[in-house]
XYZ file of C-alpha atoms in Angstrom:
763
model
C 30.707 -31.308 6.851
C 27.269 -30.699 5.322
C 26.085 -29.104 8.580
C 29.091 -26.780 8.623
C 28.434 -25.710 5.051
C 24.692 -25.318 5.521
C 25.067 -23.229 8.677
C 28.029 -21.187 7.526
C 27.474 -17.446 7.619
C 27.653 -16.866 3.788
C 25.052 -19.571 3.135
C 22.742 -18.357 5.890
C 22.938 -14.797 4.590
C 22.102 -16.006 1.088
C 19.032 -17.879 2.362
C 17.992 -14.852 4.393
C 18.041 -12.682 1.274
C 15.887 -15.222 -0.536
C 13.379 -15.267 2.331
C 13.241 -11.624 3.404
C 15.056 -9.279 1.037
C 13.384 -9.891 -2.319
C 13.325 -6.141 -3.242
C 17.128 -6.036 -2.927
C 17.553 -9.204 -4.970
C 15.203 -7.828 -7.593
C 17.626 -4.998 -8.351
C 20.456 -7.519 -8.835
C 18.175 -9.661 -10.986
C 17.328 -6.711 -13.252
C 21.024 -5.951 -13.754
C 21.772 -9.594 -14.545
C 18.968 -9.712 -17.118
C 20.358 -6.548 -18.721
C 24.013 -7.597 -18.953
C 23.084 -11.050 -20.288
C 21.020 -9.310 -23.012
C 17.758 -10.833 -21.803
C 16.153 -7.468 -21.081
C 16.078 -4.299 -23.148
C 18.063 -5.610 -26.123
C 15.668 -4.036 -28.630
C 16.358 -0.652 -27.024
C 20.097 -1.284 -26.697
C 20.115 -1.126 -22.885
C 22.633 -3.993 -22.442
C 25.149 -2.211 -24.677
C 25.283 0.691 -22.240
C 26.877 -1.711 -19.755
C 28.789 -4.001 -22.105
C 30.199 -1.195 -24.240
C 30.207 1.987 -22.090
C 31.122 5.154 -23.932
C 32.850 8.055 -22.179
C 34.119 11.224 -23.836
C 32.825 9.877 -27.187
C 34.896 6.710 -27.118
C 34.816 3.227 -25.631
C 37.962 2.912 -23.524
C 39.244 1.731 -20.178
C 38.033 5.030 -18.699
C 34.399 4.137 -19.315
C 34.886 0.682 -17.807
C 36.731 2.284 -14.879
C 33.658 4.421 -14.136
C 31.375 1.381 -14.494
C 33.612 -0.406 -11.984
C 33.184 2.486 -9.551
C 29.413 2.465 -10.047
C 29.152 -1.292 -9.485
C 31.360 -0.881 -6.404
C 28.989 1.738 -4.985
C 25.979 -0.427 -5.825
C 27.585 -3.443 -4.142
C 28.464 -1.472 -1.021
C 24.916 -0.085 -0.936
C 23.723 -3.700 -0.928
C 26.096 -4.601 1.923
C 25.168 -1.559 4.004
C 21.445 -2.067 3.511
C 21.727 -5.772 4.353
C 23.751 -4.957 7.467
C 21.224 -2.417 8.682
C 18.326 -4.795 8.096
C 19.842 -8.074 9.239
C 23.168 -7.449 10.995
C 21.706 -7.301 14.487
C 20.196 -10.768 14.017
C 23.698 -12.222 14.220
C 25.000 -11.255 17.665
C 28.460 -12.691 17.108
C 29.232 -9.795 14.732
C 29.294 -7.441 17.713
C 32.224 -9.192 19.340
C 34.537 -9.610 16.338
C 36.899 -6.942 14.943
C 35.582 -4.750 12.131
C 32.064 -6.236 12.147
C 30.833 -4.491 9.011
C 33.858 -5.437 6.920
C 33.546 -9.034 8.114
C 29.859 -8.920 7.228
C 30.579 -7.767 3.666
C 33.065 -10.586 3.116
C 30.457 -13.144 4.126
C 27.705 -11.330 2.214
C 29.640 -11.387 -1.060
C 27.989 -14.459 -2.610
C 25.469 -12.543 -4.728
C 27.841 -9.684 -5.751
C 30.561 -12.208 -6.646
C 28.109 -14.141 -8.809
C 27.112 -10.884 -10.528
C 30.724 -9.819 -11.105
C 31.580 -13.143 -12.710
C 28.584 -12.900 -15.045
C 29.356 -9.284 -15.978
C 33.049 -9.967 -16.600
C 32.239 -12.925 -18.834
C 29.482 -10.984 -20.628
C 31.445 -7.849 -21.454
C 34.600 -9.748 -22.463
C 32.563 -12.049 -24.729
C 30.748 -9.076 -26.202
C 33.939 -7.176 -26.928
C 35.727 -10.169 -28.428
C 32.762 -11.297 -30.531
C 31.554 -7.969 -31.786
C 34.100 -5.233 -31.469
C 37.791 -5.935 -31.118
C 40.467 -8.177 -32.538
C 43.031 -7.028 -29.981
C 43.069 -9.145 -26.829
C 45.222 -6.525 -25.152
C 42.577 -3.848 -25.665
C 39.928 -6.049 -24.061
C 42.324 -6.840 -21.222
C 42.809 -3.101 -20.800
C 39.041 -2.751 -20.409
C 39.117 -5.487 -17.763
C 41.869 -3.715 -15.869
C 39.916 -0.470 -15.998
C 36.776 -2.126 -14.652
C 38.676 -3.973 -11.944
C 40.580 -0.842 -10.979
C 37.365 1.145 -10.548
C 35.794 -1.491 -8.310
C 38.952 -2.004 -6.254
C 39.319 1.746 -5.767
C 35.813 2.223 -4.396
C 36.076 -0.847 -2.152
C 39.377 0.405 -0.784
C 37.980 3.853 -0.036
C 34.770 2.600 1.606
C 36.509 -0.177 3.569
C 39.071 2.326 4.799
C 36.274 4.677 5.823
C 34.373 1.984 7.697
C 37.522 0.584 9.230
C 38.541 3.999 10.501
C 35.132 5.194 11.684
C 34.173 1.871 13.292
C 37.287 1.921 15.373
C 36.912 5.552 16.381
C 33.228 5.286 17.249
C 33.695 2.103 19.230
C 36.786 3.115 21.135
C 36.397 6.865 21.541
C 32.802 7.917 20.925
C 30.825 4.859 21.994
C 29.396 6.568 25.058
C 28.335 9.685 23.161
C 26.764 7.534 20.457
C 24.777 5.683 23.076
C 23.698 8.938 24.715
C 22.481 10.299 21.412
C 20.835 6.984 20.682
C 18.880 7.076 23.920
C 17.253 10.275 22.674
C 16.262 8.586 19.411
C 13.828 5.960 20.594
C 12.798 4.604 17.205
C 16.186 3.303 15.949
C 17.084 2.065 19.426
C 13.853 0.127 19.692
C 14.343 -1.291 16.182
C 17.788 -2.684 16.954
C 16.735 -4.058 20.322
C 13.783 -5.748 18.667
C 16.108 -7.299 16.090
C 18.361 -8.635 18.846
C 15.357 -10.033 20.732
C 14.055 -11.593 17.511
C 17.441 -13.212 17.048
C 17.138 -14.948 20.410
C 13.870 -16.541 19.302
C 15.105 -17.320 15.807
C 15.802 -20.884 14.700
C 18.554 -19.675 12.361
C 21.975 -20.937 13.333
C 25.502 -19.988 12.305
C 28.388 -22.307 13.115
C 31.224 -20.516 11.318
C 32.082 -17.479 9.268
C 34.839 -16.280 6.950
C 37.323 -14.052 8.788
C 39.111 -11.575 6.549
C 42.424 -12.277 8.292
C 42.255 -15.865 9.569
C 39.996 -17.682 7.141
C 37.121 -19.837 8.374
C 36.479 -19.321 12.095
C 33.886 -20.823 14.482
C 31.271 -18.563 16.030
C 31.780 -17.818 19.733
C 29.565 -19.827 22.051
C 29.579 -17.359 24.982
C 27.449 -14.612 23.446
C 24.832 -14.871 26.178
C 27.016 -12.949 28.626
C 26.863 -9.779 26.529
C 24.094 -7.331 27.358
C 21.813 -6.060 24.629
C 22.788 -2.447 25.222
C 26.452 -3.364 24.664
C 25.595 -4.960 21.348
C 23.464 -1.950 20.519
C 26.445 0.430 20.522
C 28.346 -1.691 18.029
C 25.545 -2.131 15.518
C 24.500 1.508 15.623
C 27.847 2.807 14.351
C 27.128 1.793 10.792
C 23.741 3.507 10.656
C 25.500 6.849 10.838
C 28.001 5.622 8.232
C 25.153 4.656 5.917
C 23.641 8.102 6.310
C 27.004 9.774 5.628
C 27.711 7.731 2.486
C 24.184 8.110 1.157
C 24.333 11.859 1.772
C 27.724 12.003 0.094
C 26.379 10.172 -2.961
C 23.444 12.573 -3.302
C 25.774 15.564 -2.866
C 28.005 14.093 -5.587
C 25.035 13.793 -7.947
C 23.979 17.381 -7.231
C 27.562 18.527 -7.805
C 27.694 16.752 -11.144
C 24.358 18.355 -12.009
C 25.636 21.890 -11.526
C 28.648 21.248 -13.762
C 27.131 18.793 -16.216
C 28.017 21.002 -19.192
C 31.630 19.920 -18.787
C 32.138 16.794 -20.923
C 34.552 15.227 -18.428
C 31.751 15.109 -15.835
C 29.199 13.537 -18.186
C 29.492 9.967 -16.969
C 28.328 6.976 -19.059
C 24.622 6.177 -19.048
C 25.289 2.813 -17.369
C 27.004 4.598 -14.493
C 24.100 7.028 -14.084
C 21.591 4.164 -14.033
C 23.639 2.173 -11.514
C 24.017 5.158 -9.182
C 20.258 5.627 -9.308
C 19.755 1.961 -8.357
C 22.251 2.441 -5.498
C 20.231 5.323 -4.087
C 17.024 3.300 -4.409
C 18.624 0.374 -2.569
C 19.867 2.546 0.286
C 16.522 4.307 0.584
C 14.726 0.965 0.722
C 17.081 -0.158 3.489
C 16.738 3.060 5.464
C 12.950 3.065 5.233
C 12.719 -0.623 6.120
C 14.922 -0.072 9.179
C 13.017 2.938 10.453
C 9.500 1.792 9.636
C 9.737 -2.011 9.910
C 6.173 -3.374 9.770
C 4.844 0.075 8.830
C 6.959 0.182 5.663
C 4.262 -0.741 3.117
C 1.459 1.438 4.579
C 3.777 4.440 4.884
C 5.127 3.979 1.341
C 1.602 3.759 -0.062
C 0.642 6.873 1.882
C 3.750 8.730 0.728
C 3.008 7.735 -2.873
C -0.532 9.079 -2.598
C 0.675 12.336 -1.032
C 3.359 12.749 -3.699
C 0.819 12.023 -6.415
C -1.438 14.743 -4.992
C 1.388 17.280 -4.645
C 2.649 16.505 -8.148
C -0.196 18.642 -9.497
C 1.611 21.728 -8.220
C 3.156 24.173 -10.682
C 6.611 23.606 -9.192
C 6.554 19.945 -10.234
C 4.772 20.583 -13.546
C 6.866 23.243 -15.189
C 6.640 22.643 -18.943
C 9.288 21.030 -21.101
C 9.609 23.838 -23.587
C 10.358 24.296 -27.268
C 13.306 26.671 -27.437
C 12.746 29.875 -29.384
C 9.028 30.179 -28.713
C 7.518 32.902 -26.553
C 5.937 31.376 -23.452
C 5.282 34.796 -21.891
C 2.882 35.883 -24.632
C -0.850 35.254 -24.444
C -1.277 31.502 -25.070
C -2.930 30.370 -28.289
C -6.549 29.290 -27.913
C -6.681 25.576 -28.549
C -10.289 24.685 -29.286
C -12.380 23.437 -32.184
C -13.632 26.895 -33.109
C -10.119 28.277 -33.536
C -8.998 25.196 -35.460
C -11.847 25.665 -37.897
C -10.878 29.311 -38.415
C -7.418 28.169 -39.484
C -9.017 26.037 -42.202
C -11.018 28.743 -43.893
C -11.241 28.107 -47.664
C -9.397 31.357 -48.361
C -6.567 30.260 -46.056
C -6.324 26.882 -47.759
C -6.241 28.517 -51.192
C -3.598 31.000 -50.080
C -1.315 28.254 -48.721
C -1.782 26.093 -51.815
C -0.903 29.021 -54.044
C 2.228 29.756 -51.980
C 3.351 26.150 -52.353
C 2.655 26.207 -56.095
C 5.097 29.121 -56.285
C 7.684 26.817 -54.674
C 6.840 24.100 -57.197
C 7.312 26.579 -60.026
C 10.751 27.458 -58.675
C 11.537 23.751 -58.500
C 10.546 23.339 -62.149
C 12.608 26.377 -63.171
C 15.812 24.513 -62.259
C 15.366 22.217 -65.251
C 15.610 22.812 -69.014
C 12.661 24.780 -70.318
C 10.077 22.846 -72.265
C 10.868 19.492 -70.631
C 9.028 17.750 -67.850
C 11.313 16.698 -64.990
C 10.764 13.710 -62.767
C 9.576 14.790 -59.313
C 11.136 12.814 -56.453
C 9.701 12.403 -52.974
C 11.840 10.908 -50.195
C 10.213 9.247 -47.208
C 12.178 8.020 -44.222
C 11.127 5.999 -41.211
C 11.680 6.575 -37.525
C 13.949 4.470 -35.378
C 16.241 6.608 -33.220
C 19.892 6.899 -34.106
C 19.690 3.707 -36.130
C 17.256 5.398 -38.524
C 19.273 8.633 -38.568
C 22.458 6.831 -39.612
C 20.668 4.569 -42.120
C 18.890 7.533 -43.724
C 22.074 9.568 -44.069
C 23.892 6.521 -45.415
C 21.223 5.907 -48.075
C 21.059 9.587 -49.084
C 24.819 9.714 -49.586
C 24.734 6.557 -51.684
C 21.840 7.603 -53.907
C 23.481 10.989 -54.485
C 26.703 9.255 -55.442
C 24.959 6.745 -57.705
C 22.996 9.514 -59.460
C 26.035 11.791 -59.790
C 24.426 14.166 -57.294
C 21.160 14.581 -59.197
C 18.577 13.005 -56.872
C 18.396 15.930 -54.466
C 17.974 18.382 -57.328
C 14.861 16.486 -58.379
C 13.562 16.068 -54.824
C 10.679 18.334 -53.845
C 9.590 16.955 -50.473
C 11.019 14.868 -47.631
C 8.633 13.312 -45.109
C 9.074 10.883 -42.265
C 9.446 10.498 -38.540
C 11.843 10.551 -35.632
C 15.471 9.620 -36.300
C 14.986 9.300 -40.044
C 14.022 12.975 -40.299
C 17.030 13.907 -38.131
C 19.349 12.163 -40.599
C 17.567 13.694 -43.606
C 17.650 17.181 -42.062
C 21.387 16.861 -41.450
C 22.035 15.834 -45.062
C 19.789 18.626 -46.353
C 21.688 21.226 -44.329
C 25.053 19.967 -45.621
C 23.654 20.061 -49.162
C 22.435 23.644 -48.669
C 25.782 24.830 -47.344
C 27.524 23.207 -50.283
C 25.217 25.014 -52.729
C 25.829 28.301 -50.935
C 29.565 28.054 -51.537
C 30.974 26.344 -48.460
C 33.627 23.703 -49.081
C 31.531 20.798 -47.889
C 31.561 17.377 -49.498
C 28.128 15.956 -48.731
C 29.399 12.471 -49.574
C 32.169 12.576 -46.973
C 31.851 9.552 -44.679
C 32.856 11.627 -41.648
C 29.262 12.804 -41.472
C 28.192 9.219 -40.798
C 30.442 9.312 -37.722
C 28.932 12.623 -36.652
C 25.290 11.586 -36.885
C 26.027 8.273 -35.130
C 28.049 9.742 -32.240
C 26.681 9.006 -28.780
C 23.663 11.082 -27.837
C 22.334 9.001 -24.943
C 24.868 9.500 -22.144
C 24.020 13.203 -21.657
C 20.282 12.397 -21.670
C 20.473 9.694 -18.978
C 23.003 11.740 -17.007
C 20.709 14.778 -17.036
C 17.794 12.581 -15.966
C 19.790 11.497 -12.915
C 21.302 14.823 -11.833
C 18.547 17.215 -12.904
C 15.168 15.884 -14.004
C 14.652 13.559 -11.030
C 15.053 16.594 -8.796
C 13.516 20.050 -9.202
C 14.861 21.592 -12.392
C 16.582 24.853 -11.532
C 19.086 25.605 -14.285
C 18.274 27.767 -17.291
C 19.326 28.012 -20.914
C 19.168 31.235 -22.896
C 18.187 31.181 -26.549
C 17.110 34.138 -28.660
C 17.121 36.380 -25.552
C 14.666 34.105 -23.744
C 15.296 31.821 -20.764
C 14.186 28.196 -20.684
C 14.539 25.529 -18.018
C 17.109 22.900 -18.892
C 16.064 19.258 -19.053
C 17.124 16.078 -20.807
C 15.512 17.471 -23.966
C 18.045 20.277 -23.829
C 20.774 17.663 -23.277
C 19.639 15.864 -26.446
C 19.708 19.062 -28.498
C 23.012 20.215 -27.077
C 24.733 16.894 -27.790
C 23.253 16.688 -31.299
C 24.564 20.190 -31.839
C 28.050 19.161 -30.706
C 28.031 15.964 -32.774
C 27.011 17.790 -35.970
C 29.297 20.814 -35.390
C 26.268 23.108 -34.869
C 25.208 23.154 -38.520
C 21.552 22.627 -37.562
C 21.486 25.307 -34.878
C 19.242 27.837 -36.581
C 15.630 29.022 -36.304
C 12.835 27.538 -38.362
C 12.447 30.651 -40.549
C 16.069 30.290 -41.737
C 14.824 27.597 -44.149
C 12.016 29.730 -45.562
C 13.992 31.310 -48.393
C 16.025 28.207 -49.414
C 12.830 26.135 -49.570
C 10.968 28.835 -51.472
C 13.758 29.128 -54.013
C 13.834 25.331 -54.199
C 17.517 25.149 -53.304
C 16.542 22.367 -50.936
C 13.463 20.120 -50.623
C 10.672 20.996 -48.236
C 10.904 19.026 -44.994
C 7.883 19.352 -42.681
C 8.284 17.876 -39.202
C 5.053 16.263 -38.046
C 4.902 15.285 -34.356
C 1.710 13.788 -32.988
C -0.441 15.972 -30.726
C -1.311 13.770 -27.764
C -4.342 15.885 -26.815
C -6.405 14.854 -29.817
C -4.306 12.661 -32.131
C -3.867 15.288 -34.855
C -0.525 16.022 -36.495
C 1.315 19.277 -35.987
C 2.876 20.418 -39.280
C 6.066 22.325 -38.444
C 7.377 24.030 -41.564
C 8.693 27.494 -42.498
C 5.770 27.634 -44.937
C 2.155 27.236 -43.866
C 0.706 23.917 -45.030
C -2.894 24.118 -43.857
C -3.978 22.154 -46.949
C -2.432 19.041 -45.347
C -5.074 19.124 -42.621
C -8.328 18.952 -44.524
C -9.543 17.956 -47.967
C -10.545 20.509 -50.590
C -14.153 19.293 -50.350
C -14.290 20.739 -46.817
C -15.212 24.078 -48.328
C -18.334 22.481 -49.791
C -19.754 21.716 -46.365
C -18.576 18.140 -45.969
C -18.570 17.119 -42.291
C -14.868 16.262 -41.977
C -12.612 16.316 -38.928
C -9.309 18.086 -39.544
C -6.315 15.821 -39.433
C -3.511 18.283 -38.695
C -2.706 21.773 -37.415
C -0.476 24.248 -39.175
C 2.165 25.185 -36.595
C 3.280 28.457 -38.153
C -0.199 29.942 -38.317
C -1.551 28.515 -35.050
C 1.371 29.840 -32.954
C 1.992 33.027 -34.939
C 1.634 35.176 -31.783
C 4.038 32.946 -29.841
C 6.913 33.541 -32.280
C 6.581 30.211 -34.094
C 8.999 31.262 -36.852
C 11.806 31.549 -34.290
C 11.404 27.983 -33.076
C 14.826 26.398 -32.815
C 15.042 23.880 -35.644
C 16.704 21.255 -33.440
C 13.796 21.628 -31.013
C 11.451 20.880 -33.911
C 13.471 17.757 -34.723
C 13.260 16.718 -31.072
C 9.491 17.212 -31.093
C 9.241 14.737 -33.950
C 11.612 12.276 -32.263
C 10.286 12.170 -28.710
C 11.022 8.743 -27.280
C 9.030 7.961 -24.095
C 11.004 8.557 -20.871
C 14.195 9.379 -22.829
C 13.300 12.778 -24.250
C 10.321 14.471 -22.562
C 7.146 15.439 -24.375
C 7.214 19.133 -25.281
C 4.422 21.361 -24.020
C 3.522 24.295 -26.263
C 2.126 27.724 -25.230
C -1.602 27.199 -25.678
C -4.781 26.913 -23.584
C -5.327 24.059 -22.936
C -1.650 23.181 -23.162
C -0.747 21.316 -26.340
C 1.635 18.384 -25.904
C 3.507 16.590 -28.669
C 4.982 13.134 -29.096
C 6.989 11.119 -31.603
C 5.753 11.439 -35.194
C 6.154 7.683 -35.674
C 2.984 6.990 -33.734
C 0.846 8.304 -36.578
C 3.000 7.796 -39.687
C 6.329 6.143 -38.996
C 7.280 5.925 -42.681
C 6.150 9.327 -43.960
C 4.130 7.684 -46.736
C 0.813 9.246 -45.713
C 2.172 12.793 -45.829
C 3.910 12.284 -49.167
C 0.796 10.838 -50.779
C -1.370 13.581 -49.269
C 0.911 16.230 -50.802
C 0.732 14.468 -54.172
C -3.057 14.374 -53.933
C -3.333 18.101 -53.125
C -1.110 19.110 -56.057
C -1.975 16.317 -58.487
C -3.146 18.734 -61.205
C 0.103 20.692 -61.138
C 2.183 17.494 -61.022
C 0.274 16.013 -63.956
C 0.771 19.123 -66.060
C 4.392 19.924 -65.202
C 6.225 16.664 -64.489
C 6.883 13.313 -66.108
C 5.595 11.594 -62.988
C 6.632 10.868 -59.430
C 9.280 8.575 -58.004
C 8.865 7.749 -54.341
C 12.158 6.806 -52.660
C 11.353 5.129 -49.346
C 14.002 4.573 -46.680
C 12.918 2.025 -44.080
C 14.901 1.063 -41.015
C 12.835 -2.122 -40.695
C 12.011 -5.033 -42.945
C 8.918 -4.930 -45.097
C 8.706 -8.698 -45.464
C 9.393 -10.811 -42.386
C 9.135 -14.529 -41.815
C 6.098 -15.767 -39.892
C 7.404 -16.734 -36.471
C 6.696 -20.216 -35.226
C 4.365 -20.079 -32.253
C 5.234 -21.958 -29.082
C 2.934 -22.839 -26.210
C 2.903 -19.775 -23.935
C 3.234 -19.673 -20.179
C 0.610 -18.011 -17.976
C 2.727 -14.856 -17.684
C 3.224 -14.776 -21.440
C -0.543 -15.020 -21.943
C -1.006 -11.947 -19.760
C 1.501 -9.910 -21.773
C 0.563 -11.245 -25.223
C -2.220 -8.728 -26.061
C -0.034 -5.684 -25.427
C 2.988 -7.351 -27.019
C 1.007 -8.131 -30.168
C -0.051 -4.491 -30.489
C 3.514 -3.220 -30.149
C 5.033 -5.804 -32.482
C 2.387 -5.385 -35.167
C 2.280 -1.577 -35.094
C 4.977 -1.503 -37.772
C 3.164 -4.145 -39.819
C -0.182 -2.367 -39.534
C 1.263 0.914 -40.811
C 3.069 -0.918 -43.622
C -0.132 -2.639 -44.765
C -2.107 0.621 -44.671
C 0.623 2.325 -46.680
C 0.540 -0.471 -49.256
C -3.203 0.009 -49.751
C -2.888 3.782 -50.125
C 0.113 3.620 -52.456
C -1.560 1.146 -54.796
C -4.757 3.200 -54.839
C -2.774 6.290 -55.791
C -0.771 4.437 -58.415
C -3.960 3.215 -60.063
C -5.987 6.426 -59.776
C -3.530 9.200 -60.643
C -3.291 10.473 -64.242
C 0.507 10.448 -64.096
C 3.020 7.687 -63.468
C 4.037 6.846 -59.907
C 6.785 4.382 -59.114
C 8.647 3.449 -55.960
C 12.232 2.596 -55.013
C 12.619 1.000 -51.598
C 15.675 0.837 -49.344
C 15.556 -1.353 -46.254
C 17.808 -1.894 -43.288
C 17.297 -5.639 -43.363
C 19.351 -7.914 -41.141
C 17.682 -11.059 -42.470
C 18.575 -10.132 -46.046
C 22.077 -9.228 -44.873
C 22.444 -12.680 -43.297
C 21.029 -14.432 -46.354
C 23.523 -12.669 -48.592
C 26.305 -14.146 -46.456
C 24.824 -17.639 -46.314
C 24.041 -17.432 -42.579
C 20.842 -19.491 -42.794
C 19.790 -22.968 -41.751
C 19.443 -26.008 -43.997
C 16.097 -24.872 -45.394
C 17.184 -21.272 -45.978
C 15.498 -19.721 -42.924
C 17.348 -17.038 -41.014
C 18.131 -17.870 -37.410
C 16.042 -15.518 -35.258
C 18.641 -15.322 -32.481
C 21.385 -14.423 -34.961
C 19.103 -11.829 -36.536
C 18.538 -10.152 -33.153
C 22.280 -10.093 -32.533
C 22.982 -8.478 -35.895
C 20.204 -5.887 -35.800
C 21.038 -2.465 -34.403
C 19.016 -1.400 -31.381
C 16.374 1.317 -31.194
C 18.349 3.867 -29.235
C 20.216 7.163 -29.348
C 23.514 5.388 -28.977
C 25.062 2.783 -31.274
C 27.964 0.414 -30.744
C 30.721 0.031 -33.318
C 29.249 -3.282 -34.458
C 25.822 -1.714 -34.923
C 27.245 1.145 -36.965
C 29.051 -1.314 -39.233
C 25.849 -3.357 -39.595
C 23.871 -0.277 -40.665
C 26.481 1.122 -43.053
C 27.257 -2.228 -44.699
C 23.572 -3.010 -45.211
C 23.549 -0.799 -48.306
C 25.505 -3.640 -49.939
C 22.672 -6.152 -49.603
C 21.205 -7.595 -52.810
C 17.939 -5.713 -52.355
C 19.598 -2.342 -51.714
C 22.065 -2.769 -54.585
C 19.081 -3.402 -56.830
C 17.441 -0.234 -55.480
C 20.592 1.744 -56.314
C 20.426 0.449 -59.885
C 16.848 1.725 -60.098
C 18.032 5.142 -58.896
C 20.525 5.247 -61.773
C 17.719 4.496 -64.221
C 15.677 7.601 -63.276
C 15.386 9.997 -66.211
C 17.258 12.958 -64.764
C 17.127 16.257 -66.676
C 19.849 18.169 -64.860
C 23.066 17.955 -66.897
C 26.301 16.948 -65.216
C 28.171 19.794 -63.577
């Protein structure tokens, strides 16, 4: 009995994969790590599979599409395995429907994966999302239906074509094959290798008759007869792979239609399917030459990638890329920081400050409020908007009237910009309730599916579709997909040029909100604002000959000849929220070409910019205000428990240095900000205080008593509760973010907001 089990076809195929097909197993292993939340949880990657969103909702339709994608991936695995290893098992050539029989016996790994995925997504939905068992069962039916549909279609195709090729076209296939010496030689070599192989198969699973013994009279069949049978499926593989690529190209041409914007998990799985089939095809054709040829192809592609066709810039919509590029060198940067220019910009901003002061009763000194908000993708955008609504409500809508400047990074600035626009429209007479909770739904609506979908159907190929804005044409990319979806989610309220905020900011109807992406060329900040802020780039002592390197570049003045004022505001937000590989770095029209990245790399909390502004205008603030209140909105915890160290493995030791840098980046910026804030508080001639809001899962858990016997928060539970760093949030994550305002710390912060000495009377 043990011999029969050991040398059964399913077991032998499984061992063969372990010995020879590690690249194929690696793709399965990656998917298993993802769906079991052991890979990418911080970025929310598992939730794309466990909670797929389609047409802005999680429903059976999304799971149906995931089922189709997993079906295609599974069939790609079967086809690739058959091409690579099918000819090693001669008995397949003399049984009906050899490929279908092969897939049944090769189903051990896919079946294991399906069981894990089914358990994982059902557990996730029951534990975190839904009380209705029927709704979860509906998801299961959708997923099962998608997989069954694709298996039925592909099995029918193989069943039909295998029969036709074998019975009707076998001779013509062989004739064509004789002209193609490479595949013929490959299959013959596999058959010859099989004769020498020590691998044995005693029985196999027959799709119609159950377990069947392998025929013992295979020696009487000639190799060329076996060759005709095995070759049929190579053409089928080519046809299905070609069909999949054509499907992706088709979706790319019509990706603006929401119904064709498939879930991100589906896009990723289709990409893995193509990779698996390409690996199989290359391994079959090249055999022992596979690695040298792949290395050579990689080197050739790397060389050709320097061409203009493959390096067309990811543009900032609204800017003029046809004009003479701005000269990006030290000499030109110094010209922008001429003392007269600095004085002119400071004086223009003082005029804004005077307009801010004019809103309050004459003869009294109002409290000036600065709001800083941290980066963190959609999590930070939702948390920031949530906090702003709550502090406006607690202060009877007075905080924003006292606010002069908003600084920050990434998603936090997106949320703040959305609230500021709603506030502006309300002040201009539109019937908008800025405290309406529907805006929380808008800012937290899925923004990732279109990005990943565009990456698959457009950015991985040569970009060839254009978008017209302000009578100029720009190549579409996943950056455009991000902007377009944000526009849809927020009902297009942010779709305006940068200069549209010039007058409202000048009149102090709304706070100033500079967007400050990092320039990757030299590490400086790029200050994007409708008002020039050159004074943020160099100290006043620069005019006295101090040897000081400028810290930022004023966008409006530097790109004045490239129509900087017409920059699309959403493009500016994207520049400050560029997440690696998700939204591409924007290249700006300069020589050499300026490239920007996420603002969080230099100042994730916006504290540095706020304090710099206070420093520049400290004399005016001291004379005209009662002091400064800094309201900080963090999407991370300021105080965290010291993790208990465990003895690391060798692999962990290799990754520890980089991991420590990434983990402590937030802590390093926080500590630097603490030093600067306390220095300012002690050195300024006016009062500075601070009110801090935190999205804190540990505090949230403590408030609910979810701690161990000594009061320490369980790290695993904290990871489960914390929303991921992503542009897509699950229902549970949204609830976690919104409810966090009720924590003890944040309720205390709201009480401090109420205690601010506001001067604006109730309206």
